[in-house]
Amino acid sequence: MSRGRRALILIVLAAIGIAATVLSVHTFRRHGESGPAIAGLASTPPLGWNSWNAFGCNIDERRIEQTADAMVSSGMRDAGYRYVVIDDCWFDPQRDASGELRANPARFPSGMKAVADFMHARGLLFGIYASPGEATCAQNGGSYPGHTGSRGHETQDAQTFARWGVDYLKYDWCGPPADVDELVDSFTTMRDALRATGRPIVYSINPNSGTVVPPDQYDRFNGVASMTRVSQDLVPAWDAIDAYDTSLGVVDALTNAARPEFRCTARTGFFCDYDMLVAGAPQLAGVNLPPLDEAESRSQLALWAEWGSPMIAGNDLTHMPEAIRALLINRDLLAIDQDSLRAPATPSAGSDGTIWTRPLADGSTAIVIVNRDDVAQPFRAAFSALGLPRTRQFDVLDVFSGQRSVQKLTYRIGLAAHDAALLRVRAIDNQH
């Protein structure tokens, strides 16, 4: 081989190597960024309301505005709930001549910009729904006409949402089974389109709709989204897995989160979303499962707070029982959910997810005890075995009763079937 030909080959190989390196770096930067997916957002999990669990496709402008007013009058806004999110079925079944999404004129005659303005005038934030496929979930299921998914329209739709004043986008896969790489690519495309608008929009993704993400892969979406769903759909039931095998009840979600292989780590601008709250939501149509009772509702809220999940209510706020309202606006519960340390919750060894602990920013520890059984049971928790300091006394706040007490080394409580205790525990210095 001549010296000139050898030199040419080396140059070509070097160029290929440089191109591969550039591609690798591009892929890393695109999918593995260490910063938040969308800049300029709050550092705590979003709190709000979504229309789907209460109303499904039965939504219109008046119902959404009444809900927003109820969020204010109920005290939810002042407790921190800000996002009013309109789920599937808000759009005209056909895009306009230029390919733009538009509101269903019969349901939202004033248009979505007017709905956003209505929210903003009340100190609330506005959320909307879309899908990365050819069609949304309702369209794929045949309960709503058209094919208005965002595939191929990501930049156009993101600009539309920003122009309307959208503050939160729920982006629901609703497609065929896919591997994690395909999901990450698809969700990243919309992330980049949202970034390009310059508007700080919470980017909430659901990669578990039509497909199932392995439980050790959720951290792949860090940097891709603001929050990612970590389970299939949650329905308003305690145990749904046997009756409705594509969705979960509250105890099923607990079982999944306690699995050793489950991995989702909250970071700045990234939250693990255990799905919308089903406390107070109506019975699931077509399935013989009772909705959550008060004890089961406490368990869901206790677990979601312990896990630091976004809390997106799904009940009818205009007809809300006082027990549900008081639960949703419990300040001590929300303080645990919104804790600035963002430490993970850990199931106690051998507890089957019955007992969870989570360190908090002020040095205290949040503890959840859940009765998974169908009958009342006594429980005991040794504080030292749960990782608390070895001291002789502990200040214990029972979040649901609001009562404080001084406890010794072990906490004892009796819990009704499917009920939970949520505690905030601090070691008391023996010198004081």
Short mmCIF file of N, CA and C in Angstrom, two decimals, residues 46 102 163 165 300 323 326:
data_model
loop_
_atom_site.label_atom_id
_atom_site.label_comp_id
_atom_site.label_asym_id
_atom_site.label_seq_id
_atom_site.Cartn_x
_atom_site.Cartn_y
_atom_site.Cartn_z
N PRO A 46 -45.35 19.51 41.67
CA PRO A 46 -46.57 20.27 41.35
C PRO A 46 -47.78 19.75 42.11
N ARG A 102 -56.87 23.29 17.73
CA ARG A 102 -57.83 24.31 18.14
C ARG A 102 -58.81 23.66 19.12
N ARG A 163 -48.36 30.15 23.21
CA ARG A 163 -49.14 31.32 22.81
C ARG A 163 -50.45 31.41 23.60
N GLY A 165 -50.79 30.44 26.64
CA GLY A 165 -50.52 30.67 28.06
C GLY A 165 -50.55 29.40 28.89
N GLN A 300 -53.68 6.67 50.58
CA GLN A 300 -53.10 7.20 49.35
C GLN A 300 -52.37 8.51 49.60
N ALA A 323 -64.48 15.72 54.43
CA ALA A 323 -63.37 14.85 54.81
C ALA A 323 -62.29 14.83 53.73
N ALA A 326 -60.53 18.35 53.70
CA ALA A 326 -59.58 18.49 54.80
C ALA A 326 -58.31 17.67 54.57
#
